[in-house]
JSON list of C-alpha atoms in Angstrom, two decimals:
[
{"chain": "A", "resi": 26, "resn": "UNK", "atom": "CA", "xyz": [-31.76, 25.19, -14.57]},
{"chain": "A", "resi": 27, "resn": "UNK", "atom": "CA", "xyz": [-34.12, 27.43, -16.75]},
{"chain": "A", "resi": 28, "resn": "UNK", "atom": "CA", "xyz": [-36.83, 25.38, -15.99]},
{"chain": "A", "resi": 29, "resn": "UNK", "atom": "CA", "xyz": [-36.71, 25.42, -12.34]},
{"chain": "A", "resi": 30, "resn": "UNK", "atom": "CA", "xyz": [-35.83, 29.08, -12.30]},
{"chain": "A", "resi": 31, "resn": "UNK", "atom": "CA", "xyz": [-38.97, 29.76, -13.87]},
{"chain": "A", "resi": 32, "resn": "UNK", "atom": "CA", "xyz": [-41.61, 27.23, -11.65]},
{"chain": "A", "resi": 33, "resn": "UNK", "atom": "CA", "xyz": [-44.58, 28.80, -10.01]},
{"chain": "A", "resi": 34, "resn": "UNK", "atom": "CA", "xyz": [-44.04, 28.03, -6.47]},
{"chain": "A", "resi": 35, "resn": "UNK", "atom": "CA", "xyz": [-47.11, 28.29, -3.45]},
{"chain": "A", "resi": 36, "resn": "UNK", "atom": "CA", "xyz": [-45.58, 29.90, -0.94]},
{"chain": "A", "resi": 37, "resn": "UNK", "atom": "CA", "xyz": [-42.54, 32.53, -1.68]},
{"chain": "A", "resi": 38, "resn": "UNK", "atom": "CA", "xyz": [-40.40, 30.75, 0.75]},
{"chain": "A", "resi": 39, "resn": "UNK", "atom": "CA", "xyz": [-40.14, 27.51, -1.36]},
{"chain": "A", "resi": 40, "resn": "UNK", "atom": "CA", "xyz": [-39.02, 29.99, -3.95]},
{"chain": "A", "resi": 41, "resn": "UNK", "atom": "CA", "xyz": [-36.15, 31.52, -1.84]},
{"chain": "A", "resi": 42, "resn": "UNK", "atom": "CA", "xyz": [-35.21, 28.02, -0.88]},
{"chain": "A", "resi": 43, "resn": "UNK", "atom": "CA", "xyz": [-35.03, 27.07, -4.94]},
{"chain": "A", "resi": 44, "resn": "UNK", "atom": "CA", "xyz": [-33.19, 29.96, -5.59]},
{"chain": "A", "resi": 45, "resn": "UNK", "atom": "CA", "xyz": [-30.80, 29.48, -3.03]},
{"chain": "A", "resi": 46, "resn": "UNK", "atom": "CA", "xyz": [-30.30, 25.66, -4.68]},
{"chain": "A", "resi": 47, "resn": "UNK", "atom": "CA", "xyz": [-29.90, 26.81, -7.33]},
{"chain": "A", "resi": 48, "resn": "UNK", "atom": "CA", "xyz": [-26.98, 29.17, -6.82]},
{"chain": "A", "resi": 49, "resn": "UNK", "atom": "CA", "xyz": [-25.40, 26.87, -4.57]},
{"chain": "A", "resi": 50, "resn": "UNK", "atom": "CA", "xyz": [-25.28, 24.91, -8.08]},
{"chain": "A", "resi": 51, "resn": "UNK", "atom": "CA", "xyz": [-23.80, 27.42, -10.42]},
{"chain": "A", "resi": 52, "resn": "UNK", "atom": "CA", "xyz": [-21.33, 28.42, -7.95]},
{"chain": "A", "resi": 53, "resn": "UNK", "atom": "CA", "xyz": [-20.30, 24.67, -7.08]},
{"chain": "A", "resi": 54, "resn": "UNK", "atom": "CA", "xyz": [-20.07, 24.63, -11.52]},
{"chain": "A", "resi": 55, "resn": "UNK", "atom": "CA", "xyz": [-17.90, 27.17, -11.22]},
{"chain": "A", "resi": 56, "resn": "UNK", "atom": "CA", "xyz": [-15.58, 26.20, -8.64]},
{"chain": "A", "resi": 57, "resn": "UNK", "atom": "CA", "xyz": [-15.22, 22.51, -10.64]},
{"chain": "A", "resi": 58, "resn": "UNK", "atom": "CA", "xyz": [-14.50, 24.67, -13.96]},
{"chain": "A", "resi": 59, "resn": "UNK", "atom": "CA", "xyz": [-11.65, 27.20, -12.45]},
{"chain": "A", "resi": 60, "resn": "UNK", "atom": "CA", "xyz": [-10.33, 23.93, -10.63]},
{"chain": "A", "resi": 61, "resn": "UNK", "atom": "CA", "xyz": [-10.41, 22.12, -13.90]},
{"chain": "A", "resi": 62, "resn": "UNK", "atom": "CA", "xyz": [-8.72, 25.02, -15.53]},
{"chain": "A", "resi": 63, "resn": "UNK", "atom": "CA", "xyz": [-5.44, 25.06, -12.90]},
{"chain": "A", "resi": 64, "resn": "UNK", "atom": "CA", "xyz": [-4.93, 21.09, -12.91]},
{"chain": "A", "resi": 65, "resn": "UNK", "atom": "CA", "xyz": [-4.63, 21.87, -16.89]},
{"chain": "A", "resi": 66, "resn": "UNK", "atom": "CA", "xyz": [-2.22, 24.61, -16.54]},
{"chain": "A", "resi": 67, "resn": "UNK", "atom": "CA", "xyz": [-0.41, 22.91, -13.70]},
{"chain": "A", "resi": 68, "resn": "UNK", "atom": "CA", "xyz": [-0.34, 19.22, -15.98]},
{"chain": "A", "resi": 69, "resn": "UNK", "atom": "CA", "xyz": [1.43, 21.21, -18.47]},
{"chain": "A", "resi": 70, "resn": "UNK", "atom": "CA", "xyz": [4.52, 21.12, -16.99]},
{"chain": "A", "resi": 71, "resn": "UNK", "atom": "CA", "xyz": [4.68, 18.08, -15.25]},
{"chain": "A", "resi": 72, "resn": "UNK", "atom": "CA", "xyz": [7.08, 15.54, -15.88]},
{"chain": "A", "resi": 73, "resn": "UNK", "atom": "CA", "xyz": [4.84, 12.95, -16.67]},
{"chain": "A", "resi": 74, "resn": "UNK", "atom": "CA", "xyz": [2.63, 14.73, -19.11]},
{"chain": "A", "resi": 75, "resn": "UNK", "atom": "CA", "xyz": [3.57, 12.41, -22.04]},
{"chain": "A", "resi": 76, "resn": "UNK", "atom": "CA", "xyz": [1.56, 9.69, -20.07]},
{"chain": "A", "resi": 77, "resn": "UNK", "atom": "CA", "xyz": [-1.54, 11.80, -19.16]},
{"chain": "A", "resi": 78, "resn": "UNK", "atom": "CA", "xyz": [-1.74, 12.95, -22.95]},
{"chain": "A", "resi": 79, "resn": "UNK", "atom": "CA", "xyz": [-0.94, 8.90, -23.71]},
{"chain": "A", "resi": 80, "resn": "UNK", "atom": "CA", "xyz": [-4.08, 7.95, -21.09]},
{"chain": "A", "resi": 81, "resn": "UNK", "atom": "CA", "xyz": [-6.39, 10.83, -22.23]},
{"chain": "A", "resi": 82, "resn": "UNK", "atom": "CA", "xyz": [-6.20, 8.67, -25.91]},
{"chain": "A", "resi": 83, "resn": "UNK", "atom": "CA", "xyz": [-8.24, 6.54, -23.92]},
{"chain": "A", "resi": 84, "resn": "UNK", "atom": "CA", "xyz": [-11.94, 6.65, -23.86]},
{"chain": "A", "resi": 85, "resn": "UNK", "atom": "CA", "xyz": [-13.47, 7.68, -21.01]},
{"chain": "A", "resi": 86, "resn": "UNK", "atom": "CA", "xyz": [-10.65, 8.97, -19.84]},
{"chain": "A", "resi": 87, "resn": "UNK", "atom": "CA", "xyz": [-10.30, 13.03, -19.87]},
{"chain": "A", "resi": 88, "resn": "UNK", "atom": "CA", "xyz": [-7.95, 15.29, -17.92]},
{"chain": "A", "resi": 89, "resn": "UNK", "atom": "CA", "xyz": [-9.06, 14.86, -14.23]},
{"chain": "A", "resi": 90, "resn": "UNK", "atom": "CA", "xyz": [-9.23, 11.35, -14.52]},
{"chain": "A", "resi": 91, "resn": "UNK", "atom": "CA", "xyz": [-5.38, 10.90, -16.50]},
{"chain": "A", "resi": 92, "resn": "UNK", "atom": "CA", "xyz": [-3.80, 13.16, -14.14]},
{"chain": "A", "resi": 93, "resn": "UNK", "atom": "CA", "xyz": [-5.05, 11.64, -11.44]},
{"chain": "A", "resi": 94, "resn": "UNK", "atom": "CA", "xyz": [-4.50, 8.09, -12.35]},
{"chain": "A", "resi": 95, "resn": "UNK", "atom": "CA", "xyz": [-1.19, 8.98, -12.94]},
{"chain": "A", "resi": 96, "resn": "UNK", "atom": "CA", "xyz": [-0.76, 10.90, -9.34]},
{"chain": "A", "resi": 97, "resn": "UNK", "atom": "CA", "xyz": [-1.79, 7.93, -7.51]},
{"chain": "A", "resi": 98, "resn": "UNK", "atom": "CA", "xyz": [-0.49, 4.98, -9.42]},
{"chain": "A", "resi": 99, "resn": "UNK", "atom": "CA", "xyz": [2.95, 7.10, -10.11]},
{"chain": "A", "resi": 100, "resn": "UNK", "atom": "CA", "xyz": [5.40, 5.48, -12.22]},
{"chain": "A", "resi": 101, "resn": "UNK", "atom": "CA", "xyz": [4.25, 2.44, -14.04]},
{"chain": "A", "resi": 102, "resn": "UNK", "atom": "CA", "xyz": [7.36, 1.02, -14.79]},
{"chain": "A", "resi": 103, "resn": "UNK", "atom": "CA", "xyz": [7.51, -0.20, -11.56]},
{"chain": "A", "resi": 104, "resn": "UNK", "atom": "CA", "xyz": [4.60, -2.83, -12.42]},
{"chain": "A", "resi": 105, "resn": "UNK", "atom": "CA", "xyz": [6.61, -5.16, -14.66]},
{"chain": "A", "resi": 106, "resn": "UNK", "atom": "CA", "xyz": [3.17, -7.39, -15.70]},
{"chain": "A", "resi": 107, "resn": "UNK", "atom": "CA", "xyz": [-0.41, -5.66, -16.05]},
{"chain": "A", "resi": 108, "resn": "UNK", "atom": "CA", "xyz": [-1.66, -8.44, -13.77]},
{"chain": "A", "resi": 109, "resn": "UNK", "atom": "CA", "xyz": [0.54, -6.50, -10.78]},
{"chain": "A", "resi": 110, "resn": "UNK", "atom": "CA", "xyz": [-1.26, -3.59, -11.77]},
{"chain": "A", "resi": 111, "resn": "UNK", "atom": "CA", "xyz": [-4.55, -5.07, -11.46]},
{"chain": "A", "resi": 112, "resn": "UNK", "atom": "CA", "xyz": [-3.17, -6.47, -8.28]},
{"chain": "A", "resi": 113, "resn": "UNK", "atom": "CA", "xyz": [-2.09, -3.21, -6.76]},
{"chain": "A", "resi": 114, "resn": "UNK", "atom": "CA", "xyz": [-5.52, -1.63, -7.83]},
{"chain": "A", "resi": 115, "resn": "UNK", "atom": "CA", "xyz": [-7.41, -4.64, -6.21]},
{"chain": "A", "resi": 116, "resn": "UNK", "atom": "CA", "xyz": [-9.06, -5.96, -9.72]},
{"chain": "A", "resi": 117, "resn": "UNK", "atom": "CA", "xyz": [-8.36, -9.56, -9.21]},
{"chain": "A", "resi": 118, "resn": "UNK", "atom": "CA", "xyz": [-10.35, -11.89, -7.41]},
{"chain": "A", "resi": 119, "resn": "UNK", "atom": "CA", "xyz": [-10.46, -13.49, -4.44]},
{"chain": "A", "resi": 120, "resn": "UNK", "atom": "CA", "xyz": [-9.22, -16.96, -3.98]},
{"chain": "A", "resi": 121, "resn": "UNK", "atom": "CA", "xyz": [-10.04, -19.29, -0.95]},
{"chain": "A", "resi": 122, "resn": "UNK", "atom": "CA", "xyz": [-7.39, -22.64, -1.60]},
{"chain": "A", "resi": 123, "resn": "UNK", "atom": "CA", "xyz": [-7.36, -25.87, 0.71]},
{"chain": "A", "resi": 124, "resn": "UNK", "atom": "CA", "xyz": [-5.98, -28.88, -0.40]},
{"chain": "A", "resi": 125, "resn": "UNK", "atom": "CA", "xyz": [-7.21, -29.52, -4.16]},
{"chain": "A", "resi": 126, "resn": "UNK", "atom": "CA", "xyz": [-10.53, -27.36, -3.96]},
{"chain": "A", "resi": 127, "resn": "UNK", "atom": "CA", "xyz": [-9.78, -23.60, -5.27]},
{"chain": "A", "resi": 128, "resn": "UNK", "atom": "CA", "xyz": [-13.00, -21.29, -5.26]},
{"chain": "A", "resi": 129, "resn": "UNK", "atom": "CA", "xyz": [-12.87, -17.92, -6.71]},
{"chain": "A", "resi": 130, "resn": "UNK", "atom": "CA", "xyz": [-14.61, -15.23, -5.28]},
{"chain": "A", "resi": 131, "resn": "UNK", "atom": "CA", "xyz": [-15.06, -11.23, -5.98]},
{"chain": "A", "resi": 132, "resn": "UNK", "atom": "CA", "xyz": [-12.31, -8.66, -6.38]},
{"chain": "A", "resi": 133, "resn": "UNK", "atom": "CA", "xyz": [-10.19, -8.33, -3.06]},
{"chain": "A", "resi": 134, "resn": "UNK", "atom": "CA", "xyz": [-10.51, -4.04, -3.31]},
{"chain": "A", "resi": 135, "resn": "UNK", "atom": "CA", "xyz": [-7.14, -4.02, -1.75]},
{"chain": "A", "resi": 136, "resn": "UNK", "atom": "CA", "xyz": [-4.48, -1.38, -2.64]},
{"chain": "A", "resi": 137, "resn": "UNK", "atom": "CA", "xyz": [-5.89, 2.26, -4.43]},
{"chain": "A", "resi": 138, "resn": "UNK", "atom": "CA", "xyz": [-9.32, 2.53, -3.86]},
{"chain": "A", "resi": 139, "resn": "UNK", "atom": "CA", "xyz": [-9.81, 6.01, -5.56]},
{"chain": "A", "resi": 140, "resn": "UNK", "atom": "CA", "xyz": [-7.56, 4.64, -8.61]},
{"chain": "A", "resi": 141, "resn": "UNK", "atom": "CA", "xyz": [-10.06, 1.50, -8.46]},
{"chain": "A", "resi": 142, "resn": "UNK", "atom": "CA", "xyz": [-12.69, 3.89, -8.90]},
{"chain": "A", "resi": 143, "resn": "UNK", "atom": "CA", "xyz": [-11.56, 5.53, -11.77]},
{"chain": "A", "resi": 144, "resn": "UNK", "atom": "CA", "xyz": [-10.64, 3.03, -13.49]},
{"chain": "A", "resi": 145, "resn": "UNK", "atom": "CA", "xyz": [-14.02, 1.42, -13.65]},
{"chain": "A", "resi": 146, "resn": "UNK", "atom": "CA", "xyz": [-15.87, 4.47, -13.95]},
{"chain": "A", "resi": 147, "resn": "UNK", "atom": "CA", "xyz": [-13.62, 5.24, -16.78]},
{"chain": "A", "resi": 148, "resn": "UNK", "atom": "CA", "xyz": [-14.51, 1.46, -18.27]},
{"chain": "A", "resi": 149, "resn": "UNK", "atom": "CA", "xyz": [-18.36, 2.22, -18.37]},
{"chain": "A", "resi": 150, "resn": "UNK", "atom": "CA", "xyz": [-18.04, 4.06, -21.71]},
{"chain": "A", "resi": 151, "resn": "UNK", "atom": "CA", "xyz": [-17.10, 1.22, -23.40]},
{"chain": "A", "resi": 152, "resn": "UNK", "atom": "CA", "xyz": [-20.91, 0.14, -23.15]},
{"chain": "A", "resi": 153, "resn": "UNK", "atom": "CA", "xyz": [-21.57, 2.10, -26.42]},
{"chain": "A", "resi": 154, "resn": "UNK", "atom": "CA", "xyz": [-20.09, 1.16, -29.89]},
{"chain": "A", "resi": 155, "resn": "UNK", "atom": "CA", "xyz": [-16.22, 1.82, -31.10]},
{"chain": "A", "resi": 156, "resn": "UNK", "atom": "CA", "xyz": [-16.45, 5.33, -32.36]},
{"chain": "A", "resi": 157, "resn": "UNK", "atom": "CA", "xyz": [-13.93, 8.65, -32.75]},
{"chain": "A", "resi": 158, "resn": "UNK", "atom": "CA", "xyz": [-15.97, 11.05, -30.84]},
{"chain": "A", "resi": 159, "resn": "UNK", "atom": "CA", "xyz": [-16.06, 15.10, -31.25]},
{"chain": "A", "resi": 160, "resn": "UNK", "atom": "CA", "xyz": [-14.96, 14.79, -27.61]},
{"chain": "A", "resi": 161, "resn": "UNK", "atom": "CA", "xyz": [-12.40, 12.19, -28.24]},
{"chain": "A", "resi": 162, "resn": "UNK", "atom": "CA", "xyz": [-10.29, 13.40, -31.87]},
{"chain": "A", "resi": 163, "resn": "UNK", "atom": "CA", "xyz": [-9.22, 16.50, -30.00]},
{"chain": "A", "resi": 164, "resn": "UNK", "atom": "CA", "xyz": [-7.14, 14.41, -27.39]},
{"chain": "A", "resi": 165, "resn": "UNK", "atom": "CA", "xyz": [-5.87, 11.94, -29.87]},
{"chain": "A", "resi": 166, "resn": "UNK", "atom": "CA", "xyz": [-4.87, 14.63, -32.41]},
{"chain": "A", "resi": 167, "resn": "UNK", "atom": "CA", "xyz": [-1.24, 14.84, -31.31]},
{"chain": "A", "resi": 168, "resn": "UNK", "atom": "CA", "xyz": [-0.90, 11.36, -30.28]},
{"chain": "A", "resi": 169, "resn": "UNK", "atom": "CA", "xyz": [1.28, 9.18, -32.71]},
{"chain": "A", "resi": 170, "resn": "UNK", "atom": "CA", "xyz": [-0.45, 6.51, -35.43]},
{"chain": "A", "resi": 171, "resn": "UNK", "atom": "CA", "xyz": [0.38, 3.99, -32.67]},
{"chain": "A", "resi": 172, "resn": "UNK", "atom": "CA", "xyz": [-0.97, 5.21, -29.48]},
{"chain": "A", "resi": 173, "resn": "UNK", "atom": "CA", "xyz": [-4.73, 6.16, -31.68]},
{"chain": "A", "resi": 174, "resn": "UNK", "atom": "CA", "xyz": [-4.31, 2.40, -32.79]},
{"chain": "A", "resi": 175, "resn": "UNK", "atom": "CA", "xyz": [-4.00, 1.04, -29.41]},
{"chain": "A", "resi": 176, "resn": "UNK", "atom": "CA", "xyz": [-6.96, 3.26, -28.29]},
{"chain": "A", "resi": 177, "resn": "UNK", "atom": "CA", "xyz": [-8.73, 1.97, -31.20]},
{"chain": "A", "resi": 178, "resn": "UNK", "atom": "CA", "xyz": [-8.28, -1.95, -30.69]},
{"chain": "A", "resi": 179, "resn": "UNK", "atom": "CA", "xyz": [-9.18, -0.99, -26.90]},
{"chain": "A", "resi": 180, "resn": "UNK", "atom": "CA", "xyz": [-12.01, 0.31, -27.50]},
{"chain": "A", "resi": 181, "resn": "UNK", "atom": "CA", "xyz": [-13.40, -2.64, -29.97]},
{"chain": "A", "resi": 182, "resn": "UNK", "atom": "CA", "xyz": [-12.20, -5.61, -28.03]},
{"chain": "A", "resi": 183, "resn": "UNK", "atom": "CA", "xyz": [-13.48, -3.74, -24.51]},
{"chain": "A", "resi": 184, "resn": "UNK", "atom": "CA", "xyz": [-16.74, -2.88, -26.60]},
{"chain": "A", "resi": 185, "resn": "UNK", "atom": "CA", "xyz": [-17.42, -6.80, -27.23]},
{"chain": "A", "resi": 186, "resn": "UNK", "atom": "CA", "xyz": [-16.21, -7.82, -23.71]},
{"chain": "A", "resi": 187, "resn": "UNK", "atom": "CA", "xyz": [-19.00, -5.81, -22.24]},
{"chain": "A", "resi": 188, "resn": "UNK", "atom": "CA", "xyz": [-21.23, -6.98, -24.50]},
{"chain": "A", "resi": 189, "resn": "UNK", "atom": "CA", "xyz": [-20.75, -10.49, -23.93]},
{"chain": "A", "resi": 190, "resn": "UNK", "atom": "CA", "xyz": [-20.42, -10.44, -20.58]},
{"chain": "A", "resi": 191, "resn": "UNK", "atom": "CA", "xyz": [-23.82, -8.90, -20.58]},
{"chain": "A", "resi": 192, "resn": "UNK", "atom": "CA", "xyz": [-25.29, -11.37, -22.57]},
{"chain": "A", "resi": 193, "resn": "UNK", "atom": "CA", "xyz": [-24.31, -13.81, -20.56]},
{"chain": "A", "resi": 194, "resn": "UNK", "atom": "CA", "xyz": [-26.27, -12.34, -18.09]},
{"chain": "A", "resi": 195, "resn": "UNK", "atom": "CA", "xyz": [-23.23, -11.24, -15.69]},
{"chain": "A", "resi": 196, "resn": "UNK", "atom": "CA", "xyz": [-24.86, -8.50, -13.31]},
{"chain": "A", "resi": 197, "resn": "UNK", "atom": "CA", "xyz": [-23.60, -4.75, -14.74]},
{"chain": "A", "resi": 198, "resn": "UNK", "atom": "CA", "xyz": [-21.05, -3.89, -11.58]},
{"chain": "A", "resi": 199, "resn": "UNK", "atom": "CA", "xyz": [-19.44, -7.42, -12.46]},
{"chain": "A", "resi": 200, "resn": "UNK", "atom": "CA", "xyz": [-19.09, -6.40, -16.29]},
{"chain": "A", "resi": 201, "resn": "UNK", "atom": "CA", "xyz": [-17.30, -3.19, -15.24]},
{"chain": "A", "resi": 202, "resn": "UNK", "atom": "CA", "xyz": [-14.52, -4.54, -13.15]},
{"chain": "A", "resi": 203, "resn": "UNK", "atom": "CA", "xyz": [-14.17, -6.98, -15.48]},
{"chain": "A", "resi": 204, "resn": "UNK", "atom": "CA", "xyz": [-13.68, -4.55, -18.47]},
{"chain": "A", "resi": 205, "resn": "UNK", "atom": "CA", "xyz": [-12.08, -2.19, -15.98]},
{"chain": "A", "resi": 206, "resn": "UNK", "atom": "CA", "xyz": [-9.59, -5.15, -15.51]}
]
C-alpha cells in the first residue's frame, strides 16, 4: 500500500479517490483481524474445540476455516463412511444409469456449498511439496504423535495425487475436488 500511497497522480481528484481506496482497505483489514480475534476467543470454549485444533493439523486449514467446517458439517460421527461425507458435501460425481450403460459425470454440488468451498480451497495447498511450515508447527505443537502423523501422510499422498492428476493433464478445478475429495 506504500507504493500506491506515494504515486504521482494528474489531477488531485484521482488522488482523493486513491486515498479513499485505500482506507476503505485498511479499515476492511482491520475489521477481518478484530473478527478473527473474537472467533479465537469464542472457539476457546466451545465444545468441539478438540476437533478444530485436530483440523487446524491440517494444511491449509487455519482457524476460520476449522471452525467453520466444523459449524456447518457439526458432528461427524453422524457420517459413519467418509464417502457419506463426500456425499453430504456434494464431492462425488454424477452418475446417469440405464440398463447396462453407466456414465459418470462431474460432482453433483448438492448438500453444503460453503463447506464444499472450503474444503477445496483448503486442498489447493497441497500443490506445493510435504513440508512443516513456520505457519504450520505452531498448530501441530500440542497435537499428539498421531494426529502430526496423519497430517503428515496427508499431506504426501495428497501432494502426489495432485501431481499426478496434473500430469495427466486433468484441468486444475478437476484436480482440486478430486484432492479435496
Amino acid at each position: 500500500l506504500r507504493y500506491l500511497r506515494e504515486l504521482v497522480l494528474a489531477h488531485a481528484a484521482h488522488k482523493v479517490v486513491l486515498e479513499e481506496y485505500l482506507l476503505a482497505i485498511t479499515q476492511a483489514t482491520e475489521r477481518i483481524q478484530r473478527l478473527e480475534q473474537h472467533l479465537a476467543t469464542l472457539a476457546a470454549d466451545w465444545r468441539m474445540k478438540p476437533v478444530v485444533d485436530a483440523l487446524q493439523g491440517l494444511r491449509g486449514v487455519q482457524l476460520l476455516t476449522a471452525v467453520a467446517l466444523v459449524a456447518e458439517l457439526g458432528d461427524l460421527n453422524r457420517f459413519a463412511h467418509p464417502r457419506q461425507l463426500m456425499a453430504y458435501l456434494g464431492l462425488v460425481s454424477r452418475e446417469h444409469s440405464s440398463g447396462n450403460s453407466r456414465r459418470q459425470g462431474s460432482i453433483t454440488k448438492a448438500g453444503n456449498s460453503h463447506a464444499r468451498w472450503f474444503v477445496v480451497e483448503a486442498a489447493q495447498h497441497y500443490r506445493l511439496a510435504p513440508k512443516v511450515s513456520k505457519e504450520l508447527a505452531p498448530r501441530q505443537e500440542k497435537l499428539p504423535a498421531r494426529l502430526k502423523e496423519i497430517s503428515w501422510n496427508a499431506q504426501v499422498r495428497l501432494h502426489q495425487k495432485y501431481w499426478a492428476m496434473l500430469l495427466r493433464g486433468k484441468r486444475v478445478q478437476t484436480v482440486q475436488v478430486a484432492v479435496a475429495r
